[in-house]
XYZ file of C-alpha atoms in Angstrom:
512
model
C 51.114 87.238 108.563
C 51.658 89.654 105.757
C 55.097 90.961 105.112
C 55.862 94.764 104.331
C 58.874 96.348 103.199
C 59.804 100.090 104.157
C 62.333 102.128 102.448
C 61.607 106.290 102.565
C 63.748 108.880 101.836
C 60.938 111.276 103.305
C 59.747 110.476 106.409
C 56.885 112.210 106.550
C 53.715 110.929 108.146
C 55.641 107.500 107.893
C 55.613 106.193 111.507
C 51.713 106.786 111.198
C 51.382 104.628 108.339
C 53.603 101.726 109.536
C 51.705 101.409 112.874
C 48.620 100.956 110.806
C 49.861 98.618 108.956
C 51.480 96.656 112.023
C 48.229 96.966 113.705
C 46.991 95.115 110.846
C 48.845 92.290 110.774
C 51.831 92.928 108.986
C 55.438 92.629 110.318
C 57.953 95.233 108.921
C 61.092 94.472 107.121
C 62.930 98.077 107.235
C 66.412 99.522 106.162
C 69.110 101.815 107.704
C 67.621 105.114 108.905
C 64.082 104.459 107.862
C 64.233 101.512 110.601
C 65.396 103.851 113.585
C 62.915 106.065 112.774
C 60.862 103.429 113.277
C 62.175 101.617 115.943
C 62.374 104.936 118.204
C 58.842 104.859 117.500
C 57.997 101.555 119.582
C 57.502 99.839 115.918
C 58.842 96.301 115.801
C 61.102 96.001 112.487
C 63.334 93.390 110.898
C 66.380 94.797 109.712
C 66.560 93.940 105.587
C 70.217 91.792 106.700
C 68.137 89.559 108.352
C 65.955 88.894 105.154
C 68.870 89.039 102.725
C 71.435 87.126 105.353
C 73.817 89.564 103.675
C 75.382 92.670 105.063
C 74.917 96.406 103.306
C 77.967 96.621 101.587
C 79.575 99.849 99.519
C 78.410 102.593 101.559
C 74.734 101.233 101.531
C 74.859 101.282 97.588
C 73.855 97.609 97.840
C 71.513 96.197 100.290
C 68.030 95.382 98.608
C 69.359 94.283 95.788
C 69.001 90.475 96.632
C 66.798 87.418 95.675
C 65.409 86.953 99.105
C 64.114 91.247 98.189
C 63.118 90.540 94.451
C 61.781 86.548 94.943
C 59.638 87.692 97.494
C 58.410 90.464 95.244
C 57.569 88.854 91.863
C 56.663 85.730 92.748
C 52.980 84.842 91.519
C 50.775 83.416 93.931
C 48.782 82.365 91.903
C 51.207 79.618 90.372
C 52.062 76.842 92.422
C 55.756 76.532 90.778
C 56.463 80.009 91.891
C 55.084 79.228 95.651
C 56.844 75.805 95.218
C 60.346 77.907 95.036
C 59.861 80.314 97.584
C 59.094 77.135 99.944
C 62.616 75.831 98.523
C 64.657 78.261 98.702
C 63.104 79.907 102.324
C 61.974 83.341 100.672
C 58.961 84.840 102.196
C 56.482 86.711 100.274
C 56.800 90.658 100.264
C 52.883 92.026 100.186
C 53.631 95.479 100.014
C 56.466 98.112 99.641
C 56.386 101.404 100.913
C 59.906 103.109 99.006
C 60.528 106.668 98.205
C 63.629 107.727 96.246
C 66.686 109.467 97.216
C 66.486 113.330 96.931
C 68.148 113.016 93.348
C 65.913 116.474 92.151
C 66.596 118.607 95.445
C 70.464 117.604 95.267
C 70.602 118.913 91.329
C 68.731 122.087 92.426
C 71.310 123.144 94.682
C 73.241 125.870 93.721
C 77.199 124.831 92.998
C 76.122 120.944 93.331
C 78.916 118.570 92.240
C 78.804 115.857 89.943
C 79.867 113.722 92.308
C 77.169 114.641 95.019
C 74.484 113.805 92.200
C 75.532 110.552 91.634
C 75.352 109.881 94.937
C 71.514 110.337 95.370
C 70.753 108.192 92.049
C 68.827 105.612 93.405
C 69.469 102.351 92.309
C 67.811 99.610 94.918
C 64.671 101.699 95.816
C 63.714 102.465 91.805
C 64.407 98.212 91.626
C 61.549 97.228 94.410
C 59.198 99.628 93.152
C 59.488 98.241 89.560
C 59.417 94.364 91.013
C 56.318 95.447 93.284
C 54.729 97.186 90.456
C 54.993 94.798 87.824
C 53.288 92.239 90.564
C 50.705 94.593 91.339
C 47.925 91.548 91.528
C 49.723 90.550 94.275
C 51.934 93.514 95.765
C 50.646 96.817 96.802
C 53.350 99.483 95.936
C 53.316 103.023 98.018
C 55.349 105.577 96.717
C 53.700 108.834 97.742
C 52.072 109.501 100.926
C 49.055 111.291 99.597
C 47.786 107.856 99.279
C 48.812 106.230 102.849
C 45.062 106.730 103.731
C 43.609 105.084 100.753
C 45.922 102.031 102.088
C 45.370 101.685 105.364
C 41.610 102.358 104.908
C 41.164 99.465 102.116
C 43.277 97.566 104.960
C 41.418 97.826 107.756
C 38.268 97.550 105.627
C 39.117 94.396 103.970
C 42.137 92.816 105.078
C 43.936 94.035 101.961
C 43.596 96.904 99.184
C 41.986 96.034 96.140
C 42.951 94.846 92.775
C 41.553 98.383 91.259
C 43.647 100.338 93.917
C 46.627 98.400 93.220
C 46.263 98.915 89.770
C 46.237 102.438 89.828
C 49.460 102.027 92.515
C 51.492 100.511 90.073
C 51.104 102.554 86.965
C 51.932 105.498 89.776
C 54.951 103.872 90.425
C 55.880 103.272 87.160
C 55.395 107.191 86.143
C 57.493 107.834 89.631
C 60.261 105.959 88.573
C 59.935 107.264 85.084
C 60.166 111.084 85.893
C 63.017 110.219 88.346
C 65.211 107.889 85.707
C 63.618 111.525 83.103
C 65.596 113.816 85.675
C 68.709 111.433 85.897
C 68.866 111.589 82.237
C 68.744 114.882 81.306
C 70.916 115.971 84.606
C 73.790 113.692 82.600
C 72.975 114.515 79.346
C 73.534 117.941 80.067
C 76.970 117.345 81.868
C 78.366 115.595 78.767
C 77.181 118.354 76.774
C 74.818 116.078 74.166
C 72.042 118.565 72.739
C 70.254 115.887 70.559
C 70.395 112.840 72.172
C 69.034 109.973 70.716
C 65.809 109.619 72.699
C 64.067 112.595 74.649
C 63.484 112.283 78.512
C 61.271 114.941 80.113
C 59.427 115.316 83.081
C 56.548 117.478 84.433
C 54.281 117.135 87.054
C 50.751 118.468 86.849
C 50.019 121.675 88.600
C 46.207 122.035 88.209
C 43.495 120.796 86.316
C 42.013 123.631 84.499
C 38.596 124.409 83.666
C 39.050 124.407 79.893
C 41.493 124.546 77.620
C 41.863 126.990 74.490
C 37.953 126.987 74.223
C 34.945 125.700 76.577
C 34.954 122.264 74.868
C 38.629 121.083 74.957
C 39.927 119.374 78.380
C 43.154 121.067 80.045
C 45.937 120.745 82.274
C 48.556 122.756 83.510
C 52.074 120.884 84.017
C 55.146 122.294 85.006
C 58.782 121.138 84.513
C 59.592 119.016 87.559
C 62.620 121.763 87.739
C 60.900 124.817 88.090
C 61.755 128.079 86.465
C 62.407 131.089 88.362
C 60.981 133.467 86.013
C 57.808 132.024 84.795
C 53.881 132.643 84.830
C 53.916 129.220 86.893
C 56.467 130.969 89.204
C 54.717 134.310 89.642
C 52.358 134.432 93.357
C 48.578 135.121 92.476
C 47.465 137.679 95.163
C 44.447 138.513 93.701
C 41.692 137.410 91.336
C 40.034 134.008 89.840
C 42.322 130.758 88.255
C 44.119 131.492 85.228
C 42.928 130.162 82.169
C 44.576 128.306 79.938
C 44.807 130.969 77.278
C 45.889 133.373 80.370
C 48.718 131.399 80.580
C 49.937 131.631 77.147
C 49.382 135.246 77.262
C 51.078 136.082 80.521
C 53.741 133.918 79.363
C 54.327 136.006 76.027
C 53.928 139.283 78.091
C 56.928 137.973 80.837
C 59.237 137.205 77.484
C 58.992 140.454 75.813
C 59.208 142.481 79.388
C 62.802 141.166 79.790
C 63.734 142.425 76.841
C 63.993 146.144 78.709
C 65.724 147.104 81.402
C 64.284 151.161 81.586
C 60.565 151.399 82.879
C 58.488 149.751 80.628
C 55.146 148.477 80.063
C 54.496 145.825 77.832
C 50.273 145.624 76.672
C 49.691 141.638 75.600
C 46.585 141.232 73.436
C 46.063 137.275 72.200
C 49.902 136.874 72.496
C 50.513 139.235 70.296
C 51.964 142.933 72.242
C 49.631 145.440 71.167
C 51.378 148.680 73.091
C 54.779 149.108 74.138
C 55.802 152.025 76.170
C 58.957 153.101 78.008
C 60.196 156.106 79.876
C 61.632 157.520 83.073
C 58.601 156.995 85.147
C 56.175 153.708 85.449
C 53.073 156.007 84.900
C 55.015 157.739 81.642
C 55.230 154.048 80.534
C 52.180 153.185 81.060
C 50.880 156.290 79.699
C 52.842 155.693 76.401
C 51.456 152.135 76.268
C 48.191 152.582 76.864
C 48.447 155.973 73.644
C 49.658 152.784 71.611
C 46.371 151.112 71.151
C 43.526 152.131 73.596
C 41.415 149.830 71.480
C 43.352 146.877 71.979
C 44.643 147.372 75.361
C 40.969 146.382 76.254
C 40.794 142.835 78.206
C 44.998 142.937 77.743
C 47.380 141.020 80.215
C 49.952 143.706 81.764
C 53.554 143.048 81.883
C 54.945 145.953 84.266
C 58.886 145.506 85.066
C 58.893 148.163 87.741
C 56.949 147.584 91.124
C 53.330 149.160 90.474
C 53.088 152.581 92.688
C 49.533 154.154 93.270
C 49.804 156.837 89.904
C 50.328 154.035 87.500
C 47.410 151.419 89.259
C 44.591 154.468 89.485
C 45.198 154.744 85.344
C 45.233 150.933 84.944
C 41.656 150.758 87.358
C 40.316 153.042 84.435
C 39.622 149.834 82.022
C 38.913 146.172 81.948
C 42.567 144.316 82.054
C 42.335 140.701 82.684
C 46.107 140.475 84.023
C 48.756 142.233 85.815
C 52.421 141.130 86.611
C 55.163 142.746 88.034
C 57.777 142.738 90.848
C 55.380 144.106 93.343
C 52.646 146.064 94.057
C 53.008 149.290 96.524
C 50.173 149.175 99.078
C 48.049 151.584 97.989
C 48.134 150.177 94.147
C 47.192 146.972 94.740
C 44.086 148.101 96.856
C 42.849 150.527 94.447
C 43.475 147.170 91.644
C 41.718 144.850 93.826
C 38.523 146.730 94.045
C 37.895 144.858 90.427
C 36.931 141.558 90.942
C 37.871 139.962 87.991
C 41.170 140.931 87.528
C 44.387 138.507 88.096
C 47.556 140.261 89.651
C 50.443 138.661 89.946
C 54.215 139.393 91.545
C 57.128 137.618 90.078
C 60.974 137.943 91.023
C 62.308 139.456 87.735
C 65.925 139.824 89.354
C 65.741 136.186 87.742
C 64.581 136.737 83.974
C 68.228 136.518 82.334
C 68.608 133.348 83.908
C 70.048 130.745 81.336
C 66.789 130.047 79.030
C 65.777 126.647 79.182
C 65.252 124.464 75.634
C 61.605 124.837 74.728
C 58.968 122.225 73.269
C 55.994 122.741 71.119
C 53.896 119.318 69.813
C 52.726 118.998 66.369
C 50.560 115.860 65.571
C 52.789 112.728 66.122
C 55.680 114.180 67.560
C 57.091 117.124 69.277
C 59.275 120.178 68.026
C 62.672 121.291 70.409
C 64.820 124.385 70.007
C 66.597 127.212 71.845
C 64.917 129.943 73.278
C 65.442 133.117 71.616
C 67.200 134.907 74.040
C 69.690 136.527 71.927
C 71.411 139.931 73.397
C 71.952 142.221 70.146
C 73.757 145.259 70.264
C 73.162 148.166 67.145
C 76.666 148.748 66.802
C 77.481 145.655 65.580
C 74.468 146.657 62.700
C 76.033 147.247 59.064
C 74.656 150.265 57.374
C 73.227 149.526 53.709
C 72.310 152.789 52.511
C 73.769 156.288 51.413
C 72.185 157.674 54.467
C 73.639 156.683 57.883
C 71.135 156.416 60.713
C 71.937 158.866 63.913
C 72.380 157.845 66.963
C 69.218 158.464 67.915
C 67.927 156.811 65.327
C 69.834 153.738 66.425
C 68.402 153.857 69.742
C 64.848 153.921 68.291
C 65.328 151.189 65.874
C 66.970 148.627 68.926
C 63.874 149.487 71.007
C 61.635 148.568 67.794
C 63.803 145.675 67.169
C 63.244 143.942 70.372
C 59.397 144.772 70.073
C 59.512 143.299 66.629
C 60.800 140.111 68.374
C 57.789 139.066 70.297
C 55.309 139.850 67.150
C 53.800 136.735 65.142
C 55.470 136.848 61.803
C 55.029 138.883 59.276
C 55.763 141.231 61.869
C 56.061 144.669 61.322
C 56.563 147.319 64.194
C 56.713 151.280 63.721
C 57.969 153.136 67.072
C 60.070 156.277 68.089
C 61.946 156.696 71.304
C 58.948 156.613 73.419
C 56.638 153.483 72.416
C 55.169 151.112 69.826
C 53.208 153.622 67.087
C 52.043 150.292 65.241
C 51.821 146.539 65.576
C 51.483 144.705 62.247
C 51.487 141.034 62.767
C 50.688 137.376 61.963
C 49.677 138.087 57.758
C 50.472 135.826 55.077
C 52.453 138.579 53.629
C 54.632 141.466 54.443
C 53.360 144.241 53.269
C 49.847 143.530 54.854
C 51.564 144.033 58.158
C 53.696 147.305 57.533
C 49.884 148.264 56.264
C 48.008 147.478 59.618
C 50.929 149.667 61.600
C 50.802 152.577 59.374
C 47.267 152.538 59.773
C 47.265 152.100 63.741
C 50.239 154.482 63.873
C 48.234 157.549 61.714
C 48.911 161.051 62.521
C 52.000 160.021 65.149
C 54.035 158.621 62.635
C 56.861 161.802 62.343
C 60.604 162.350 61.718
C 61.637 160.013 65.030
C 59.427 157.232 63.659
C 61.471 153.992 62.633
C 60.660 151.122 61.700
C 61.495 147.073 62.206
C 61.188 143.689 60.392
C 61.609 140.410 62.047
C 62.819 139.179 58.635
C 63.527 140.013 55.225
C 61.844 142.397 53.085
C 60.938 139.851 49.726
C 60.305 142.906 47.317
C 61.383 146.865 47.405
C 57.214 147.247 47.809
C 57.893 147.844 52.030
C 60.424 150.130 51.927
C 58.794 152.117 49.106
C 55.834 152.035 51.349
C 57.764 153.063 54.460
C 58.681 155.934 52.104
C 55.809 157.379 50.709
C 54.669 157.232 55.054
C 57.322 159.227 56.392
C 59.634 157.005 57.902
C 62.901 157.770 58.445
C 65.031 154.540 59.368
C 64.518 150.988 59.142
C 66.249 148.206 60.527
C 66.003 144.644 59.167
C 67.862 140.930 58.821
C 68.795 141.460 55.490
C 69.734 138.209 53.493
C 66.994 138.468 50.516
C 67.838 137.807 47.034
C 66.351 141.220 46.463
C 68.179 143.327 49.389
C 69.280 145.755 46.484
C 65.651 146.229 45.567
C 64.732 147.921 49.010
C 68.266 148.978 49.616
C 67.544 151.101 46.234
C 64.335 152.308 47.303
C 65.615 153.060 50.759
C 67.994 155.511 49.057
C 65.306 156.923 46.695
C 62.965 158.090 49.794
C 66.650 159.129 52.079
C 65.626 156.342 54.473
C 68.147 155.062 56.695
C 68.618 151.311 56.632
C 70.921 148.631 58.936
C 70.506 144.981 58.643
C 71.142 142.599 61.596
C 72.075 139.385 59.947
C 69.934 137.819 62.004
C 65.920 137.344 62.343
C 63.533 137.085 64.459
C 60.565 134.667 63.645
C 57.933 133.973 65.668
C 55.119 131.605 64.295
């Protein structure tokens, strides 16, 4: 008779799977609650005392952890030395183990959880039979998710046992199981002592969907997401309408939902290959949108929609006007989102934005061999902390402008240049080798609106006097910058030659 050893934390679908396996031949060697369950269920068990001859001890912290467990579990038999001592020593073989973890993740995600209540649900015996049954996969069949209790019982009742290729693929499950669980155990304590460059990296995801393609039709894709999920994220946000996102609707939704929470007015934010190409505020959605859309109609075409209002009727029936591959906001009134889901193609999407100043999470970008980690830049700026470098001192107004241009200038590629008055973005310049190429591009998209509101920001340093004298000769009024150049008092002179006012922030705002 073959011997199987059950150990869940979730009980779903269990008692199914252990009377298929019973009915097959195997007797049951259970633990604690995992055995009522199952012996409420008319399933014969043996309680795990009875294999260890050893009592649970420390408030169940040890009870599997016992030669009679791991013997029976790594023992190869194929080698008659290895049978030899099980004979010896009275251990009986262990054929398969069917173990899922304590609730480690849904204890951490509670809100107000205590560090003692966490270490509680570390797992320390379950994580120890999976990696024994695992690392003996040509003889042990490990279970650790029930998605694959019919592949079991099927290659059971089929052939008497599963097969090497199914155990196989078991085991190296396990192994990433126990790997994502020891990830989230690590960076749960890693946090708590406050470490923010530990020696080694743990992270976890788990795969949320295989995509279609990835940045073009030939690359392979998948979509992970961190095995703690973010509130306010594009993997959060509910899909009511429209095809998959793509991969490159991803990135794009994802730039969109960074710069949106940069506003708390009405405000419409006009992605365009992660890059905001229109950014428009004002009392009403529809005035938003309508200054948005005025930024760059050209653009705007095939754009992902960041809207941080819920979208009423007035604002969808201008949005139904052109092709727009994405829409996210709070909500959608009735009436808006059946006038927006008369287009097929179109994605919209809802997302709880009562949630975007939640504490940003570290982010990751790979390079080739290795991976890149920083802080998000969340930074909350305020324009009276600004110094004033120049003769002329910018109103208050002015100041106004230039923090609304400033946090548009924020979520621009570098060089990023960004021209706006107290309504919206007049002109995007982004993503040039050099500076000046950029403040070019948004004086050219801006044209006849530039006028005596227009401001203008930098996400870094101006290099040479060449952009302010540029500004100049273009009409605008007040510019606001990091400062920090060798040559500040090149552009500081010709901001005083053309009566511009100019502030720098001592900070910048790259974004590569």
């Amino acid at each position: 008779m073959k011997r199987a050893l059950v150990s869940v934390s979730d009980k779903t679908n269990l008692v199914s799977f252990v009377k298929g396996l019973a009915a097959n031949g195997y007797e049951i060697v259970s633990t604690g609650g995992t055995k009522k369950v199952l012996d409420d269920a008319g399933i014969s068990t043996i309680s795990i005392e009875d294999v260890t001859h050893f009592p649970e001890i420390l408030d169940g912290r040890v009870k599997t952890l016992n030669p009679y467990v791991h013997g029976g579990l790594l023992a190869r038999r194929e080698l008659p030395e290895h049978m030899a001592t099980l004979k010896k020593l009275n251990i009986t073989p262990i054929d398969l183990v069917c173990v899922n973890l304590y609730p480690f993740k849904e204890t951490i995600e509670k809100p107000g959880v205590k560090l003692a209540d966490a270490i509680e649900n570390i797992d320390i015996g379950g994580p120890s039979m999976v990696r024994s049954a695992a690392k003996n996969y040509r003889d042990v069949t490990v279970v650790v998710d029930q998605a694959d209790y019919d592949t079991v019982l099927g290659e059971i009742k089929d052939g008497g046992d599963t097969t090497l290729d199914t155990r196989a693929k078991l085991a190296a499950k396990a192994f990433r199981h126990t790997a994502a669980y020891d990830a989230l155990i690590s960076q749960y304590l890693t946090k708590q002592v406050g470490l923010e460059d530990p020696e080694q990296l743990t992270m976890t995801w788990d795969l949320k969907e295989t995509m279609r393609y990835g940045e073009n039709s030939h690359q392979k894709a998948w979509l992970y997401e961190d095995a703690l999920p973010k509130s306010y994220s594009v993997l959060s946000a509910k899909q009511l309408h429209g095809k998959k996102l793509s991969y490159n609707n991803i990135k794009d939704a994802d730039e969109a939902l960074r710069c949106i929470r940069e506003f708390d007015e009405p405000t419409v934010v006009a992605m365009k290959h992660m890059n905001p190409c229109g950014i428009g505020r004002g009392e009403t959605l529809e005035q938003a949108w309508d200054r948005a859309y005025t930024a760059d109609p050209v653009s705007i075409f095939g754009g992902v929609i960041a809207l941080n209002r819920r979208v009423d009727l007035a604002t969808a029936q201008k949005m139904h006007k052109i092709f727009l591959e994405i829409v996210i906001a709070p909500g959608f009134d009735d009436d808006a989102y059946a006038i927006l889901a008369k287009k097929k193609n179109i994605r919209l999407l809802s997302l709880d934005f009562s949630k975007k100043d939640e504490p940003a999470r570290h982010e990751l970008v790979t390079v080739m061999g290795g991976a890149l980690m920083q802080e998000q830049d969340t930074l909350k700026e305020d324009y009276h902390d600004w110094k004033c470098v120049t003769d002329v001192q910018p109103t208050e107004e002015q100041l106004k402008n230039l923090m609304f241009a400033w946090k548009a200038v924020k979520h621009a590629k570098s060089n990023a240049i960004v021209l706006a008055n107290d309504e919206r973005t007049l002109g995007v310049g982004e993503g040039q080798p050099n500076r000046i190429d950029s403040l070019k591009i948004a004086v050219k998209h801006a044209g006849d609106a530039i006028d005596d509101r227009t401001v203008m920001a930098s996400d870094a340093f101006f290099p040479f006097g060449d952009c302010v004298e540029y500004a100049g000769k273009h009409g605008i009024k007040a510019v606001v910058q990091p400062g920090g150049s060798i040559r500040d008092q090149e552009s500081i002179d010709m901001a005083n030659k053309y009566g511009i006012a100019m502030v720098t922030t001592g900070i910048r705002h790259f974004r590569h």
